[in-house]
Each structure stands twice: as structure tokens, then as C-alpha cells.
């Protein structure tokens, strides 16, 4: 049996149950034989050392089956906002499982009611909440609701949904059609009709070769141009992430979202804000879009910090009441009736909802959105200083604890090599994957919001050392 290695991270005493080598080998063999990993070429995975098999987590640190610690600057998949090992979330799940393990929301139960009310407090412009199993499903629900809304308003030709290049809204067919990551779509067509993309707000490589503020937010105005080109009466909604996360942490310039909201209002186009990544403190505030008031907000990840799978789509009352047939100007009943015809067995699952409520209480009590702002600033300042002069690095950007480091696109697999080099140093970081040609060159840092200052500094040092090595060997070893 290998001894478990202690982490130096505060609060990260190793909780892993040590596992003997034979048992670990079995797991690796069974993984290789049976598990189909998402978004991963198995040949690449096994060409290196295979997947990390993780057994435990505490704070911002996870431990593999040998007890080796890794500072998790991916927060799982940008979702474990309150960090690992939160007993009160475990207790909330256990209590709810004993009380009422399941009932669908075709009727109701206390955790879903309370969670909907809490989300309505946090999102006053969109106080009507529909629960889903994931972020992808939350976006699907938003698309269906806006299309149904416009039919009930007597404008069935308003069905197009406009997003942006490089955006990601999920892996289902409609969310792939809405997103702007070309490599993710290849092989899966035909995709549903009625979706299109405009320019990304990407100042570092501005699609119009302009500079802020002289650009006067031409990227936002691209929505206006496209809506006018399509015909305003044909556009149902616009969907945007407050910060394009998986597309490379594209932080829009000041005033961008407000301008997009104005354009939508001018043409009565509904605005859907995808807060799946940016919600629940990730960018240093509860949400990334406020004070803009959208018509719909979709969310998942940080809602239960990944302790349970749960998503939601929150809507302005007007959309709900129109579909229910009680809003002035709504057409009389359709033959199918006045209701939203979408059901999901597990949407708003009582255990997931109970855990989400406990998670929101932790976020609030420990001021984690504020912590995200403080540690995010420390992270970016540290990176700017430590990476100064590294010829590989072309930009460092972010907000709160969502940070991107853009690397020279011409250096082969630089971001993938950085991920591997940092893993060898006991740090997990993410990167852009399958975004499109020359776009998989951005390293992404999004640790749990409980990360401490000393951990941030270790992360900075490790990133600087790994990227210095790669800069020395741009063609690879
Ligand atoms: C912005 C955004 N929207 C939607 C999704 C889809 O969420 P899920 O993976 O829960 O379906 C993601 C996932 O990473 C995302 O980054």
C-alpha cells in the first residue's frame, strides 16, 4: 500500500481511503474497457497516463486513489463553488432522502418551492423558475418558452434565436445550434433550424480589428445588424453568456451587455442570459449580468456546486403568464392547451433542491461571491507579474475566479501541454477544447471560490513555471 501524501493546502488534510495497488489497477483496466469519457479522445487520454481517478476532496483540493493531492483550479467542471467536503450539503441530502426521496414537479414539494422563491429573490427580473437536470436542458427550456411565447402573442414567425461565435450553451442538438463552437458541431447535423451567430466580444483579437472604446461597441451592434438583416419580426430571442466561458473567457467591454439589452428591447426580442458558468459567485458577484434585466436566465453548475445535478431557467412573469393565457393580448387557447408542454422526471428533484438551498446558504454566509472577487484579483495580478516577458502568453483576462491565459496560437498544442505539465505539478487547470480552428489555445483557471491566498500564489508559481518550460521548447520535447 502506498502512503497517502499530505497536502500543504490549509484545510486539505487527506481524507482519501488509501487503496492498494491491485485495486487501483483494476479500476484503470475497467475504465479503459468500459467507460466512455466525454469530450476526450481515448487515444490521447491513454497516450499519457490515463484519466485521473479521483477518490476524495476537501476545500480546493482533490485526491486521487493513491492519496495524491491536486489543487483543483477547474472546480470539477467550473461548478464546485463552495469547495469539496461540505458536510452540511451532505446532511441536507441525507435528510431529504429520508423525508421524501422523490416526487415530480407536476405536483410540488417544499425544497423546490423554497428554492424557486430563493432564486426569485436573487433574480428579481425573472421570478418564475422552471427546474431542469442540466445547463443544456435549461437552455432548451428557454428556447421552447420563447418560441411558445411568440406563438401565443400571435407572431409565430418570430422563431429565430441568435447567439455568438465561440459561445457554448450545451451539447444537445438545439444548444449546439445556438452555440458558436464549430468543432463541437461537426458530424452531428442536421441541427435544428432557426439559429444563428454574430461576432463575439473578443477585444484581444477583435473580429473587426477595432479597439475599445473607439470601436463604440461594434460587436454589440452586430446583433442589431443581424436582427435587421433577418427581419426583426422573425427573431424570437438573443442568448448570451455574460462572459463567454468555454469559448476562452472572453470578457466583454464595459457597456456591452447593456447595449445588447437595449437592442433587444428596441426590436422586442427576448434576452436570454446563460449564467450556467458565471452564476453563483464565479465572476465575483452573484450573477454576471446584473443590473441588466433579462427576460430569462439559465443556470446550473454553481446552483448546487455540483453536489447534485440540477439546473434552472428563470423567466420574467410576462412569459409565464402569456403561456398560461392570462397575460393581456394573449391569443385564445391552442388546441393543445395553455401550458408549457415540457416534462423532465428529475427536474427540481427534492434532494437536489435541498442541496442547492444549503449551497446557497453557504455562498451567502461565507460571502463567497466577494471572496471570488478578492482572490480573482490576486490571481490575475499574480499571473500578470509572473508571466511578464513569457513570449508564449498573449493575454491574461478574467473576472472573479474565471481567468483565461491566451497562448500563441502558432505553438502546437501549447494549452494541452500546459494542462499536462501542471497536472504533473499537482495542479488541475482547464483549457479551450473543440472551440474551432486556432481557438484551443487558452488555459482556463476557475478554482472553487474557497481557494485561499496561499493556494492562489502556489497556482501562479506553478503556471509560470510550466509556461516557462513550454516557451523554452515551443515545438515540444
Ligand atoms: C455557458 C454554458 N452553458 C451551458 C452549459 C451546459 O451545461 P451542462 O453541461 O450542465 O448541460 C455549459 C457547460 O459547460 C456552459 O458552459
XYZ file of C-alpha atoms and ligand atoms in Angstrom:
493
model
C 0.000 0.000 0.000
C 1.376 3.441 -0.919
C 1.378 6.040 1.843
C -1.051 8.870 1.313
C 0.643 12.179 0.606
C -0.306 15.145 2.790
C -1.259 18.362 1.039
C 0.159 21.613 2.309
C -3.155 23.294 1.458
C -4.938 24.636 4.546
C -7.990 22.578 5.392
C -6.955 19.907 2.943
C -5.856 17.070 5.222
C -6.027 13.967 3.117
C -9.421 12.305 3.530
C -8.820 9.606 0.899
C -9.252 5.999 1.843
C -5.903 4.545 0.778
C -6.406 1.858 -1.833
C -3.988 -0.955 -2.582
C -2.234 -1.025 -5.927
C -4.140 -4.056 -7.237
C -7.475 -2.344 -6.612
C -6.221 0.794 -8.368
C -5.033 -1.251 -11.341
C -8.443 -2.885 -11.592
C -10.157 0.462 -11.722
C -7.863 1.640 -14.509
C -8.448 -1.549 -16.502
C -12.235 -1.350 -16.079
C -12.164 2.333 -17.016
C -10.238 1.505 -20.186
C -12.598 -1.334 -21.001
C -15.965 0.214 -20.287
C -16.148 3.917 -19.623
C -16.836 6.335 -22.499
C -15.365 9.705 -21.499
C -16.940 12.966 -22.695
C -15.042 15.388 -24.950
C -11.905 13.284 -24.816
C -10.081 11.245 -27.432
C -9.363 7.993 -25.605
C -6.145 7.541 -27.559
C -4.853 10.882 -26.182
C -6.052 10.020 -22.707
C -4.181 6.731 -22.658
C -1.166 8.008 -24.600
C -0.402 9.949 -21.438
C -1.100 8.416 -18.070
C -4.830 7.759 -18.481
C -7.563 9.645 -16.657
C -7.023 10.828 -13.131
C -9.121 8.598 -10.914
C -10.222 10.847 -8.070
C -11.344 9.497 -4.754
C -11.890 12.421 -2.396
C -11.849 16.177 -2.000
C -11.513 18.830 0.702
C -11.630 22.587 0.215
C -9.986 23.373 -3.126
C -8.034 20.103 -3.244
C -8.911 16.696 -4.690
C -7.089 13.410 -4.076
C -6.529 10.513 -6.433
C -6.837 6.861 -5.447
C -3.194 6.871 -4.313
C -3.950 9.778 -1.997
C -2.010 12.265 -4.134
C -3.363 15.831 -3.771
C -4.165 18.178 -6.662
C -5.113 21.796 -6.263
C -8.261 21.851 -8.375
C -8.252 25.028 -10.438
C -11.081 23.546 -12.518
C -13.583 23.279 -9.617
C -14.534 19.927 -11.170
C -16.036 21.447 -14.284
C -16.252 25.046 -13.011
C -19.006 24.063 -10.627
C -17.760 23.128 -7.135
C -18.069 26.745 -5.995
C -18.300 26.040 -2.237
C -15.387 23.587 -2.387
C -15.201 19.903 -1.532
C -16.173 18.161 1.724
C -19.133 20.283 2.830
C -20.867 18.194 5.478
C -23.911 20.439 5.621
C -24.683 19.717 1.972
C -24.292 16.007 2.663
C -26.654 16.314 5.650
C -29.208 18.232 3.598
C -29.200 15.424 1.021
C -29.481 12.670 3.629
C -32.330 14.408 5.473
C -34.288 14.967 2.272
C -33.695 11.404 1.071
C -35.096 10.068 4.322
C -38.017 12.523 4.273
C -39.146 12.298 0.647
C -36.645 10.963 -1.881
C -38.643 11.860 -4.960
C -41.759 13.420 -6.309
C -42.167 15.089 -9.706
C -42.989 18.747 -10.086
C -46.215 18.019 -11.895
C -47.227 18.351 -8.208
C -44.935 20.041 -5.697
C -42.654 19.657 -2.667
C -41.080 22.014 -0.103
C -37.444 22.046 -1.333
C -38.419 23.046 -4.897
C -40.848 25.691 -3.625
C -38.239 27.185 -1.305
C -35.517 27.081 -3.923
C -37.740 28.767 -6.541
C -38.532 31.508 -4.028
C -34.855 31.991 -3.151
C -33.889 32.236 -6.825
C -36.691 34.749 -7.374
C -35.150 36.882 -4.592
C -31.753 36.696 -6.243
C -33.149 37.282 -9.754
C -35.999 39.781 -9.329
C -36.449 40.401 -13.079
C -37.113 36.689 -13.693
C -39.113 35.403 -10.721
C -40.712 32.306 -12.348
C -38.459 29.253 -12.156
C -38.536 26.018 -14.175
C -36.137 23.333 -12.904
C -34.022 21.147 -15.169
C -31.395 18.415 -14.965
C -28.564 20.410 -16.513
C -27.465 23.645 -18.096
C -28.120 22.287 -21.585
C -31.683 21.455 -20.657
C -32.149 24.879 -19.058
C -31.236 26.475 -22.401
C -33.503 24.086 -24.334
C -36.326 25.099 -21.999
C -35.601 28.787 -22.575
C -35.717 28.275 -26.371
C -39.024 26.420 -26.160
C -40.558 29.006 -23.849
C -39.663 31.983 -26.069
C -40.970 30.238 -29.187
C -44.207 29.291 -27.439
C -44.461 32.835 -26.072
C -44.331 34.373 -29.540
C -46.917 31.938 -30.877
C -49.249 32.889 -28.078
C -48.609 36.544 -28.915
C -49.779 35.906 -32.482
C -46.297 36.131 -34.056
C -45.421 32.527 -34.946
C -42.823 33.685 -37.476
C -40.707 35.009 -34.599
C -38.751 31.828 -34.035
C -35.071 32.585 -34.667
C -32.593 32.554 -31.828
C -29.331 34.460 -32.203
C -26.170 33.701 -30.247
C -22.487 34.451 -30.775
C -19.416 32.871 -32.273
C -17.357 30.881 -29.740
C -20.281 30.671 -27.307
C -21.260 27.406 -25.645
C -24.779 26.678 -24.486
C -24.757 22.894 -24.196
C -24.325 19.608 -26.018
C -27.880 18.810 -27.141
C -28.768 19.455 -30.764
C -30.570 22.781 -30.244
C -27.954 24.106 -27.829
C -25.206 23.082 -30.270
C -27.089 25.004 -32.964
C -27.276 28.048 -30.676
C -23.601 27.903 -29.705
C -20.744 29.123 -31.840
C -18.095 26.434 -31.412
C -17.754 24.986 -34.868
C -15.718 21.903 -33.970
C -18.369 20.740 -31.494
C -20.979 20.559 -34.231
C -19.053 18.612 -36.818
C -20.602 15.178 -37.524
C -23.872 15.858 -35.697
C -26.002 17.629 -38.316
C -28.539 18.361 -39.408
C -29.035 20.661 -36.462
C -32.388 22.306 -35.758
C -33.150 25.319 -37.976
C -33.618 28.879 -36.796
C -30.307 29.556 -35.013
C -27.500 31.940 -35.978
C -24.439 33.661 -34.554
C -22.980 37.164 -34.525
C -19.495 38.415 -33.576
C -18.013 37.551 -30.200
C -16.982 40.406 -27.887
C -13.325 39.445 -28.134
C -11.200 42.566 -27.638
C -7.878 40.702 -27.694
C -8.478 39.592 -31.275
C -11.309 41.913 -32.255
C -13.226 40.427 -35.203
C -13.491 43.990 -36.583
C -9.829 44.881 -35.833
C -11.044 47.761 -33.667
C -10.052 48.943 -30.206
C -12.281 49.815 -27.274
C -13.657 52.448 -26.695
C -13.121 53.860 -30.193
C -14.953 50.774 -31.517
C -18.196 52.092 -29.959
C -19.167 48.501 -29.168
C -19.457 47.359 -32.761
C -19.624 43.760 -31.513
C -22.842 44.553 -29.615
C -24.207 46.349 -32.664
C -23.603 43.188 -34.678
C -26.789 41.891 -33.023
C -28.632 44.947 -34.341
C -27.270 44.441 -37.838
C -28.212 40.759 -37.812
C -31.695 41.326 -36.396
C -32.327 43.901 -39.125
C -30.927 41.574 -41.773
C -33.059 38.624 -40.625
C -36.142 40.845 -40.249
C -36.971 41.885 -36.685
C -40.335 40.149 -36.867
C -38.567 36.794 -37.284
C -36.280 36.914 -34.236
C -37.600 35.404 -31.005
C -34.587 35.829 -28.740
C -30.912 36.506 -28.279
C -28.819 34.307 -25.992
C -25.523 35.419 -24.405
C -23.202 34.306 -21.647
C -22.159 37.352 -19.550
C -18.591 36.127 -20.131
C -18.007 33.559 -22.872
C -16.527 30.894 -20.608
C -15.636 27.698 -22.505
C -15.007 29.771 -25.629
C -11.925 31.218 -23.928
C -13.013 33.559 -21.091
C -13.994 36.395 -23.432
C -14.798 39.293 -21.103
C -16.923 41.846 -22.971
C -16.012 45.518 -22.801
C -17.906 47.790 -20.385
C -21.389 48.633 -21.565
C -21.635 45.642 -23.909
C -24.478 43.751 -22.238
C -26.491 46.912 -21.580
C -26.201 47.757 -25.284
C -27.330 44.259 -26.284
C -30.295 44.577 -23.910
C -31.223 47.937 -25.488
C -31.043 46.452 -28.978
C -33.288 43.576 -27.903
C -35.777 45.980 -26.362
C -35.780 48.181 -29.444
C -36.928 45.205 -31.558
C -38.929 43.407 -28.847
C -36.501 40.497 -28.989
C -36.314 38.482 -25.751
C -32.954 38.396 -23.978
C -31.804 35.064 -22.511
C -28.709 35.251 -20.308
C -26.833 31.969 -19.876
C -25.391 32.064 -16.347
C -24.547 28.361 -16.250
C -20.857 29.091 -15.583
C -20.936 32.702 -14.439
C -23.721 32.351 -11.852
C -23.415 31.922 -8.094
C -20.289 33.942 -7.439
C -17.961 32.687 -10.140
C -17.247 36.183 -11.518
C -17.142 37.994 -8.171
C -20.869 38.762 -7.955
C -23.936 36.567 -7.544
C -24.558 36.790 -11.284
C -22.628 38.190 -14.222
C -25.471 40.102 -15.923
C -26.925 42.359 -13.241
C -28.084 45.187 -13.248
C -29.292 44.396 -16.809
C -32.810 42.905 -16.586
C -33.167 39.958 -18.997
C -36.317 38.008 -19.923
C -34.764 34.670 -18.989
C -31.768 33.467 -17.007
C -30.449 29.920 -17.290
C -28.234 28.340 -14.644
C -26.791 25.040 -13.354
C -23.211 24.321 -12.115
C -22.846 26.615 -9.037
C -26.530 26.242 -8.150
C -25.713 23.124 -6.113
C -21.912 23.377 -6.512
C -22.013 20.037 -8.335
C -23.058 18.143 -5.185
C -26.244 17.251 -7.071
C -27.136 17.662 -10.749
C -29.644 20.495 -11.037
C -30.298 23.379 -13.417
C -32.981 26.001 -13.821
C -34.402 28.510 -16.241
C -35.916 31.614 -14.635
C -38.364 33.778 -16.579
C -39.996 37.190 -16.449
C -43.630 36.952 -15.346
C -44.793 38.117 -18.772
C -43.530 34.924 -20.431
C -45.140 32.661 -17.866
C -48.477 34.469 -17.894
C -48.582 34.583 -21.684
C -48.104 30.840 -21.946
C -50.681 30.337 -19.197
C -53.053 32.528 -21.235
C -53.566 35.173 -18.548
C -51.442 37.996 -19.942
C -53.305 40.785 -21.805
C -53.104 40.315 -25.573
C -52.556 36.550 -25.428
C -54.329 34.535 -28.113
C -57.091 32.165 -27.035
C -56.182 28.585 -26.164
C -54.289 26.488 -28.647
C -55.797 23.026 -29.211
C -53.048 21.594 -27.013
C -53.970 23.853 -24.095
C -52.448 26.624 -22.050
C -49.344 25.219 -20.514
C -45.687 24.564 -21.133
C -45.501 21.079 -22.632
C -42.090 20.047 -21.311
C -41.610 17.479 -18.582
C -38.480 16.010 -17.023
C -38.774 13.254 -14.459
C -35.972 14.563 -12.285
C -36.248 18.321 -12.818
C -36.284 20.014 -9.407
C -35.528 16.704 -7.702
C -36.188 17.175 -3.971
C -32.725 16.008 -2.927
C -31.020 18.256 -5.487
C -33.219 21.203 -4.495
C -32.485 20.672 -0.781
C -28.757 20.558 -1.510
C -28.988 23.675 -3.692
C -30.687 25.554 -0.838
C -27.932 24.523 1.581
C -25.334 25.516 -1.030
C -26.857 28.981 -1.499
C -26.808 29.429 2.286
C -23.056 28.666 2.344
C -22.369 31.046 -0.563
C -24.188 33.805 1.297
C -22.881 33.138 4.816
C -19.251 32.929 3.700
C -19.534 35.837 1.242
C -18.115 33.639 -1.475
C -19.005 35.947 -4.402
C -16.915 38.613 -2.628
C -14.140 36.084 -1.976
C -14.175 35.245 -5.660
C -13.640 38.921 -6.476
C -10.778 39.254 -3.985
C -8.927 36.037 -4.846
C -9.627 36.540 -8.560
C -7.858 39.904 -8.404
C -4.936 38.300 -6.580
C -4.775 35.556 -9.195
C -4.803 37.912 -12.183
C -2.283 40.342 -10.607
C -0.019 37.412 -9.725
C -0.224 35.970 -13.228
C 0.432 39.314 -14.909
C 3.592 39.754 -12.826
C 4.788 36.152 -13.067
C 4.172 35.757 -16.806
C 5.627 39.084 -17.845
C 8.094 38.525 -20.662
C 6.909 34.980 -21.436
C 6.668 35.050 -25.257
C 4.052 32.300 -25.243
C 1.465 34.390 -23.399
C -0.527 36.885 -25.450
C -3.245 37.867 -22.956
C -4.394 37.338 -19.359
C -8.009 38.214 -18.619
C -10.883 37.347 -16.355
C -13.348 38.439 -13.760
C -13.531 36.967 -10.278
C -12.315 33.385 -10.288
C -12.822 32.848 -14.009
C -9.490 33.544 -15.675
C -8.094 32.821 -19.141
C -4.469 32.812 -20.258
C -4.262 33.030 -24.025
C -1.226 31.442 -25.659
C 0.343 31.951 -29.068
C -1.939 30.010 -31.441
C 1.047 29.035 -33.574
C 2.705 26.956 -30.849
C 1.478 23.371 -31.299
C -0.810 22.114 -28.522
C 0.548 24.704 -26.098
C -2.568 24.791 -23.901
C -2.866 20.983 -23.842
C 0.799 20.702 -22.884
C 0.283 23.288 -20.124
C -2.604 21.252 -18.714
C -0.428 18.100 -18.661
C 2.599 19.895 -17.199
C 0.515 21.418 -14.423
C -1.099 18.094 -13.620
C 2.403 16.679 -13.145
C 2.991 19.534 -10.684
C -0.190 18.713 -8.731
C -2.442 21.388 -10.254
C -5.568 20.830 -12.327
C -6.360 23.515 -14.898
C -8.678 23.581 -17.897
C -8.374 24.788 -21.461
C -10.453 25.550 -24.547
C -11.339 22.334 -26.381
C -13.028 21.871 -29.773
C -13.892 25.566 -29.978
C -12.749 25.925 -33.592
C -9.634 26.425 -35.718
C -6.809 28.125 -33.782
C -9.002 28.547 -30.721
C -7.845 25.704 -28.473
C -5.012 27.873 -27.151
C -6.436 29.249 -23.924
C -5.705 27.892 -20.443
C -8.636 28.390 -18.084
C -8.463 28.737 -14.297
C -11.687 28.502 -12.307
C -10.963 27.121 -8.822
C -13.501 26.673 -6.027
C -14.418 30.063 -4.557
C -12.957 28.943 -1.207
C -9.419 28.914 -2.566
C -7.044 30.650 -0.127
C -4.403 33.279 -0.861
C -1.524 30.866 -0.346
C -3.138 28.405 -2.767
C -3.590 31.178 -5.333
C 0.108 32.010 -5.026
C 1.105 28.361 -5.483
C -1.099 28.188 -8.557
C 0.527 31.306 -10.012
C 4.026 29.926 -9.396
C 3.175 26.578 -10.959
C 1.547 28.170 -14.033
C 4.553 30.460 -14.502
C 6.997 27.548 -14.236
C 5.018 25.303 -16.599
C 4.590 28.015 -19.219
C 8.277 28.982 -18.947
C 9.203 25.363 -19.775
C 6.885 25.284 -22.771
C 8.172 28.659 -24.014
C 11.688 27.161 -23.947
C 10.539 24.239 -26.084
C 7.827 25.704 -28.343
C 7.908 22.739 -30.713
C 7.515 20.216 -27.890
C 10.032 17.829 -26.423
C -22.216 28.615 -20.628
C -22.704 27.196 -20.559
N -23.992 26.936 -20.832
C -24.478 25.691 -20.768
C -23.686 24.634 -20.431
C -24.262 23.251 -20.411
O -24.409 22.815 -19.113
P -24.488 21.228 -18.818
O -23.137 20.680 -19.043
O -24.940 21.195 -17.383
O -25.521 20.684 -19.741
C -22.345 24.849 -20.129
C -21.474 23.721 -19.730
O -20.294 23.845 -19.523
C -21.831 26.164 -20.221
O -20.520 26.400 -20.032
